[in-house]
Short mmCIF file of C-alpha atoms in Angstrom, two decimals:
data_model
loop_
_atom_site.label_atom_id
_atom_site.label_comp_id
_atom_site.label_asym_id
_atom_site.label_seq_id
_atom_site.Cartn_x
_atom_site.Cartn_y
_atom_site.Cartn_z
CA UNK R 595 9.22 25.27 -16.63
CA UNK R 596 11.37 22.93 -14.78
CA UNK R 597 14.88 24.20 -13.83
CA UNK R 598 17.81 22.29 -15.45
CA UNK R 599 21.05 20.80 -13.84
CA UNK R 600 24.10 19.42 -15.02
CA UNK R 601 25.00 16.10 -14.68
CA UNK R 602 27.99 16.77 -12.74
CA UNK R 603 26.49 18.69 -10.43
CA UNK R 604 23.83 16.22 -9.42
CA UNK R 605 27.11 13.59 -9.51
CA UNK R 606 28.30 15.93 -7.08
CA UNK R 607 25.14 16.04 -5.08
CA UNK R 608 25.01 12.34 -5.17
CA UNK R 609 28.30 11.54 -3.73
CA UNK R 610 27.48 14.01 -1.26
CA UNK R 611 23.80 12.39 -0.28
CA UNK R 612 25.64 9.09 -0.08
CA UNK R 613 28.36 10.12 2.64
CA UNK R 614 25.45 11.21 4.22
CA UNK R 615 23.47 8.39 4.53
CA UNK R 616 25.90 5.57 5.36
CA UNK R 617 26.32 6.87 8.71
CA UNK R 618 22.65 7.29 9.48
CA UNK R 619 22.07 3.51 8.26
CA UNK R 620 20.10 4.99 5.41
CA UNK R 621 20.13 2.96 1.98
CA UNK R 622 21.87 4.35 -0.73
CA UNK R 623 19.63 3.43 -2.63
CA UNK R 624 17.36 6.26 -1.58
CA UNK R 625 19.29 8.93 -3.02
CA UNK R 626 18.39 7.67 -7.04
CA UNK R 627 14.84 6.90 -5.60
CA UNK R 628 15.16 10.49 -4.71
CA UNK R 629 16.37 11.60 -7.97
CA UNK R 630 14.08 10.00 -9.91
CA UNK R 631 11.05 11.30 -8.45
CA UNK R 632 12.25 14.92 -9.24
CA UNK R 633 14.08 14.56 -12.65
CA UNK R 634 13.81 12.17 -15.95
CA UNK R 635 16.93 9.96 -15.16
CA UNK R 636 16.66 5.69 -15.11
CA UNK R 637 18.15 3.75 -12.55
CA UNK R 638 20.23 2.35 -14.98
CA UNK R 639 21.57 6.14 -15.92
CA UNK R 640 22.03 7.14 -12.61
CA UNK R 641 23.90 3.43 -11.56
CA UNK R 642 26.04 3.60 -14.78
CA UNK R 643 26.75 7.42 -14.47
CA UNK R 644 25.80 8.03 -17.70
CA UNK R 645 24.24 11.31 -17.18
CA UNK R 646 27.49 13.02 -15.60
CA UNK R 647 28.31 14.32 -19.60
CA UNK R 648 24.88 15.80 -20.18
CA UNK R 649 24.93 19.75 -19.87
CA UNK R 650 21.56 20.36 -18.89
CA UNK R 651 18.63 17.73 -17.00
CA UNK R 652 15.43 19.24 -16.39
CA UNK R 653 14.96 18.92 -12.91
CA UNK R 654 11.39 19.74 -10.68
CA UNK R 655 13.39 20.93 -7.76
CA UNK R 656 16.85 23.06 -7.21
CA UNK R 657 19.54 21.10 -5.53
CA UNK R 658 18.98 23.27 -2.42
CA UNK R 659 15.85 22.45 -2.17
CA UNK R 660 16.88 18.81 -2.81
CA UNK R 661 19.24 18.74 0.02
CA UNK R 662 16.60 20.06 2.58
CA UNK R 663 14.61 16.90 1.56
CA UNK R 664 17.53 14.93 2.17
CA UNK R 665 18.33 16.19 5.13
CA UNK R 666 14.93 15.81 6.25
CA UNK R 667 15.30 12.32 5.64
CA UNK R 668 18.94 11.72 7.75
CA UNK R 669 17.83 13.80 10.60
CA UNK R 670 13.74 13.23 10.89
CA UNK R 671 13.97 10.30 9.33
CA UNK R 672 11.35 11.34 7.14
CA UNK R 673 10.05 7.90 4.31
CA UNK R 674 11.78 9.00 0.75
CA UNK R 675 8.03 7.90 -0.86
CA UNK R 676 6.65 10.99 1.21
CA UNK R 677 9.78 13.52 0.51
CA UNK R 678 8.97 11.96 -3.41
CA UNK R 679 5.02 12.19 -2.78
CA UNK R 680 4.62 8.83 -4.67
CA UNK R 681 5.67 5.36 -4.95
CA UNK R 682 5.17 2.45 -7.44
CA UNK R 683 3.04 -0.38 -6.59
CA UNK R 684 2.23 -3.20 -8.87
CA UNK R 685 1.85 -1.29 -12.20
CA UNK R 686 0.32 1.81 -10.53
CA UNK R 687 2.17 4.94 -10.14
CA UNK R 688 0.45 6.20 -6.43
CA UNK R 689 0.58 9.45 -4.51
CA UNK R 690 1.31 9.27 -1.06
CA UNK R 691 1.39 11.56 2.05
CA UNK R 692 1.75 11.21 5.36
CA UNK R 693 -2.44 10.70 5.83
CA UNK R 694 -2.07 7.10 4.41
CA UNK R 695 0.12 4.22 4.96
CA UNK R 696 2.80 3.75 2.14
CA UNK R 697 1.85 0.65 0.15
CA UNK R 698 4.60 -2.39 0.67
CA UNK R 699 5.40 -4.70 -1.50
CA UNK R 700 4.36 -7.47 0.15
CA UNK R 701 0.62 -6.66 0.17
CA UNK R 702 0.96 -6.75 -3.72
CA UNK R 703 0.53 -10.30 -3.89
CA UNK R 704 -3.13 -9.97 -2.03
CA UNK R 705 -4.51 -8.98 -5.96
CA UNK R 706 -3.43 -12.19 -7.24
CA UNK R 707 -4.30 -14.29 -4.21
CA UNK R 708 -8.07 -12.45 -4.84
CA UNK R 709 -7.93 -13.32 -8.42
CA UNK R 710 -6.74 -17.02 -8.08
CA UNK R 711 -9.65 -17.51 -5.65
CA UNK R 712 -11.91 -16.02 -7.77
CA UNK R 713 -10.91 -17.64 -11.05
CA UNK R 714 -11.18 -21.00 -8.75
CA UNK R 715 -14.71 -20.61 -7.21
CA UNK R 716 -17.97 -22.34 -7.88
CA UNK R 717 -19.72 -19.28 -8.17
CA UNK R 718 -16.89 -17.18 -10.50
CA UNK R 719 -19.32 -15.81 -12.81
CA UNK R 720 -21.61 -14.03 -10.35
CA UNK R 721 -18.21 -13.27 -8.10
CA UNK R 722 -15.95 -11.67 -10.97
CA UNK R 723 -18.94 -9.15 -12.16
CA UNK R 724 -20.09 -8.26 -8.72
CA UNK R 725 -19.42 -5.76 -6.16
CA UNK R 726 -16.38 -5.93 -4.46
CA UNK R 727 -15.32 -4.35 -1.26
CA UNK R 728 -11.98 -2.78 -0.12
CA UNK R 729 -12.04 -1.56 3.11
CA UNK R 730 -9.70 0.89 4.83
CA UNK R 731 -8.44 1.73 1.59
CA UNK R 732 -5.65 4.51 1.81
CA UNK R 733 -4.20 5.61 -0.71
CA UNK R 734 -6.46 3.29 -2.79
CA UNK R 735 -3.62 0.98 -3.90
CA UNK R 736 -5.69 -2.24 -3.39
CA UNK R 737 -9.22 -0.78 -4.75
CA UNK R 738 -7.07 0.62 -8.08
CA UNK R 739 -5.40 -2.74 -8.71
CA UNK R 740 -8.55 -4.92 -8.51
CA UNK R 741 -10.53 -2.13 -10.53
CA UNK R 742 -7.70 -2.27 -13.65
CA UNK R 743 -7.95 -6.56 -13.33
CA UNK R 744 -11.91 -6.59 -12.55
CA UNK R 745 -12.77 -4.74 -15.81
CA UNK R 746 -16.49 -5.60 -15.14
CA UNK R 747 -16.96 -5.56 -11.34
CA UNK R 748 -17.64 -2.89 -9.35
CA UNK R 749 -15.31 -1.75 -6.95
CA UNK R 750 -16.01 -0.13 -3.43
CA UNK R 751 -13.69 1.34 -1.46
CA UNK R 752 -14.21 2.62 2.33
CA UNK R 753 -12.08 4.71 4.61
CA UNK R 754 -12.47 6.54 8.17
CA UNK R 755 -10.27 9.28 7.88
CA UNK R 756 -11.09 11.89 4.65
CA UNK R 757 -7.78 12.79 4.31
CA UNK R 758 -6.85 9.37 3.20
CA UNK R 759 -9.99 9.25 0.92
CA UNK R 760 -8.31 12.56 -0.71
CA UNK R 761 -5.38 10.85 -1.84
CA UNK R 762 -7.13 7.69 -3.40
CA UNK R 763 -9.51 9.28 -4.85
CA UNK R 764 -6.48 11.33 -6.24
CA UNK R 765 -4.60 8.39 -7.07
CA UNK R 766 -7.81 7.04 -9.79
CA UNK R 767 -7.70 10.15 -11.07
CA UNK R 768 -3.80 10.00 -11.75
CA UNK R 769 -4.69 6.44 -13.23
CA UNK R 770 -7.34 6.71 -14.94
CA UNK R 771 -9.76 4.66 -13.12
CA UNK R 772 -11.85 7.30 -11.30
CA UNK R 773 -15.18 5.90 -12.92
CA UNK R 774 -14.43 2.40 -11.67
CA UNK R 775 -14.75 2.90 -7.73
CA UNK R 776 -16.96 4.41 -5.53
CA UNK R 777 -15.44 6.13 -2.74
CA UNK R 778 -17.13 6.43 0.78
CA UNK R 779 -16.20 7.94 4.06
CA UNK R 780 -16.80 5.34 7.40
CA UNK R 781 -15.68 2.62 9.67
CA UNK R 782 -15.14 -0.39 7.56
CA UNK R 783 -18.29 -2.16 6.29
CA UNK R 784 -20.95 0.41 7.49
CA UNK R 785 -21.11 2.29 4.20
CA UNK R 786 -21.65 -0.04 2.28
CA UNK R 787 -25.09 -1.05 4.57
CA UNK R 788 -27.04 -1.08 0.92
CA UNK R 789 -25.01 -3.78 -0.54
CA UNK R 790 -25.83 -6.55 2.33
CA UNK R 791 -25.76 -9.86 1.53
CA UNK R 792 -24.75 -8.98 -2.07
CA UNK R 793 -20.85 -8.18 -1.90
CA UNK R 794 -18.76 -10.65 -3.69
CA UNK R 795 -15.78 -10.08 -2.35
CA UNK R 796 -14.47 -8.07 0.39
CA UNK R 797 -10.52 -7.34 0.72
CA UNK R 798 -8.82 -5.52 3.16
CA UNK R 799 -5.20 -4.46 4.78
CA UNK R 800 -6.25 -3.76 8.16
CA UNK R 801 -4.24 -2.31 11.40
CA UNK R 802 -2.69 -5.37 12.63
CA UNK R 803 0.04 -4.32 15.05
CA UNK R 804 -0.27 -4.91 19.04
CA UNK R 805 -0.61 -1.14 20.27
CA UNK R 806 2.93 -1.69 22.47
CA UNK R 807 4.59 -3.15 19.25
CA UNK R 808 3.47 0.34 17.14
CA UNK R 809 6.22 2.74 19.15
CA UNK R 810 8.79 0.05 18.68
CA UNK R 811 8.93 -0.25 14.91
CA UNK R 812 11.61 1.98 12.78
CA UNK R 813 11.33 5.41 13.11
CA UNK R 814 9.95 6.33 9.47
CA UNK R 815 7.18 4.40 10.73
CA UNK R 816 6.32 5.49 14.12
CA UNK R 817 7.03 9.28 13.41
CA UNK R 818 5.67 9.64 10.32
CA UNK R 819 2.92 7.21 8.70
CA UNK R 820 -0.62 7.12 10.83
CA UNK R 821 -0.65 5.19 13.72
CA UNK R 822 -4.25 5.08 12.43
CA UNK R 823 -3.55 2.41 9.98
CA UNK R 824 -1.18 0.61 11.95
CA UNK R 825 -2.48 0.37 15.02
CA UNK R 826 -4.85 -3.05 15.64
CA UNK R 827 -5.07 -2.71 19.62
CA UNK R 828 -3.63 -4.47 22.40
CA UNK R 829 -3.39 -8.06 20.45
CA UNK R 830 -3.35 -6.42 16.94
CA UNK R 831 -6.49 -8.27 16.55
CA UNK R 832 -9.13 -5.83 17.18
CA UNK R 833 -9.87 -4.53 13.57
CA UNK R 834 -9.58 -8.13 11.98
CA UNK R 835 -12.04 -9.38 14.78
CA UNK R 836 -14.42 -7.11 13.68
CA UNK R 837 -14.53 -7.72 9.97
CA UNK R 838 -14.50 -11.18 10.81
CA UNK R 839 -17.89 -11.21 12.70
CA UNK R 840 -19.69 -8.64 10.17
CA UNK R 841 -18.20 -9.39 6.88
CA UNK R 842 -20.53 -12.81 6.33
CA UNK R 843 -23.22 -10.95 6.84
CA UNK R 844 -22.02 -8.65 3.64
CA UNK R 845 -21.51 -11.34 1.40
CA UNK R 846 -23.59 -13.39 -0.86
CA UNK R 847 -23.19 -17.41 -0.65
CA UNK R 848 -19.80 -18.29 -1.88
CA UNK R 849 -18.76 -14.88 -1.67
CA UNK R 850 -14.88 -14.30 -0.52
CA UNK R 851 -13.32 -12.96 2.23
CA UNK R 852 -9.32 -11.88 2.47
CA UNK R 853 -6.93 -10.37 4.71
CA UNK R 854 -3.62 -9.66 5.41
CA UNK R 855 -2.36 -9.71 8.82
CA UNK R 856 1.86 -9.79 10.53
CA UNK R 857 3.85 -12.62 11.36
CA UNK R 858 2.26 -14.92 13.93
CA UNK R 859 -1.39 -14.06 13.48
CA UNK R 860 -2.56 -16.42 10.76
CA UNK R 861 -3.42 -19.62 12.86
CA UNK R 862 -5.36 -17.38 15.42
CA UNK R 863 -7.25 -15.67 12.52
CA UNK R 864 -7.90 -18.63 10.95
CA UNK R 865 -9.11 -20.48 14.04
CA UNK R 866 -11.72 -17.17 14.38
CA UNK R 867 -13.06 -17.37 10.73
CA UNK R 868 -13.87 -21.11 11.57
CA UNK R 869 -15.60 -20.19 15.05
CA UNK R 870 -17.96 -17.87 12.97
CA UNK R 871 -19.45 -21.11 11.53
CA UNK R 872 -20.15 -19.15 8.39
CA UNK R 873 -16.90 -19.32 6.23
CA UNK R 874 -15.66 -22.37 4.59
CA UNK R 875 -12.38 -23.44 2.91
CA UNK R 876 -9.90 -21.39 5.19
CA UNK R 877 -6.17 -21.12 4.16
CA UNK R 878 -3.62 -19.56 4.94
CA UNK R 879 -1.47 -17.76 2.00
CA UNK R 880 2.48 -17.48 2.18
CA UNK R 881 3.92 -13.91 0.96
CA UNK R 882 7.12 -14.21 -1.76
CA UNK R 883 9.48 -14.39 1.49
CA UNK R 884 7.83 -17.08 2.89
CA UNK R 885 6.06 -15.41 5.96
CA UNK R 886 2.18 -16.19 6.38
CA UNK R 887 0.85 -12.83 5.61
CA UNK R 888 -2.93 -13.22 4.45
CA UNK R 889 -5.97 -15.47 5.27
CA UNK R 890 -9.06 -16.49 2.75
CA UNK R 891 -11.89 -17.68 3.59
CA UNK R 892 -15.66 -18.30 1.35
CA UNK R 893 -18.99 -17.71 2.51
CA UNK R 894 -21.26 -21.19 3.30
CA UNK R 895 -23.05 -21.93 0.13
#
């Protein structure tokens, strides 16, 4: 049983969170983020104060313990989604820990990108009950998404590291989508070795950052998510090189191809898919803020 709390103690708490955080730079916003993840109180309670009346709110940790996680996010700088242990993303609910990458919001847009291109291809029957392929999956937040809008494909999902295959297989569990995607441990496309020449689609949210650029970034980053998933070598190209040179050879004729990539890298990764010789119709996509974020491309007919 979950202890209870009144609301003007976590009022209390609150105010003291926030004086906190300004100082350190740390959003607000955090602190309900925070709250949320451990009792049953809205945004719009905790914003409108609504709860300070209520005698007793079930809540999953004491406010001592609370405060240790908040501290731990002032003074290690610790992400709130890993003191939490999830975050929403799209219309999943997904655990995360520090052996994946926390899922941003800007990748969302990568499912409907996949789906437009899909919905818009010669070959969209074959395509939209095929095989599809995420690779370097993490916490599984791209695999998950395509397997709830993909209701007939069949959704792969590869990762290097086991711990990160842990939490997505976790995650389907949590949303119900376990017997939708097969889960295997390796490097990318070697897995899935079998399925040669017969993937319809392959997806991924690869490391991307220059190795010097990694140490550089904010300090919930650098400290605490794996440099694993962020790291893409001295250009930030490496990974993205490499499933550009092996993923043709993975997909059937008309078959897609999509990545996401940082600022600056979309003409260069474009340029590369057309070198190949064996991808057609390149574009670049545009993420809601305007930045090119993510490059298609289709297998020659």
């Amino acid at each position: 049983m979950p202890d209870t709390v009144s609301g003007q103690a976590i009022y209390e708490w609150r105010t003291w969170a926030a004086q906190l955080a300004r100082p350190s730079n740390v959003d607000p916003f955090e602190i309900d983020w925070l709250l949320q993840g451990v009792t049953s109180l809205t945004s719009s309670a905790l914003r409108l104060e609504t709860y300070r009346s209520k005698e007793n709110i079930p809540i999953a940790l004491s406010l001592e313990e609370l405060t240790r996680k908040w501290q731990q996010r002032i003074t290690e700088r610790v992400p709130v989604q890993y003191l939490v242990g999830e975050t929403p993303w799209r219309d999943l609910m997904l655990t995360v820990t520090p052996d994946v990458l926390i899922p941003r919001p800007e990748t969302e847009l990568i499912i409907e990108i996949a789906l437009d291109l899909a919905q818009q291809s010669s070959t969209k029957e074959k395509i939209l009950v095929g095989h599809w392929a995420d690779l370097g999956t993490g916490s599984g937040a791209i695999a998950l998404s395509l397997a709830k809008r993909l209701p007939i494909a069949t959704i792969h999902a590869t990762d290097i590291s086991s711990a990160a295959l842990t939490v997505a297989k976790s995650n389907a569990q949590k949303n119900n989508l376990a017997d939708r995607i097969v889960f295997y441990k390796g490097s990318w496309l070697t897995p899935l070795e079998p399925l040669k020449g017969n993937l319809s689609a392959i997806i991924s949210n690869p490391p991307y950052i220059p190795t010097h650029t990694v140490l550089t970034l904010q300090p919930e980053v650098t400290k605490h998510e794996p440099h694993i998933a962020l790291d893409g070598g001295p250009d930030g190209l490496d990974s993205l090189k490499h499933l550009i040179i092996n993923s043709a050879n993975y997909l059937h004729p008309g078959g897609l191809f999509l990545t996401e990539l940082m600022i600056g890298q979309a003409e260069t990764v474009a340029d590369l898919l057309a070198y190949q010789n064996e991808y057609a119709q390149i574009v670049i996509h545009k993420d809601l803020s305007g930045t090119q974020r993510f490059v298609s491309a289709r297998k020659d007919l």
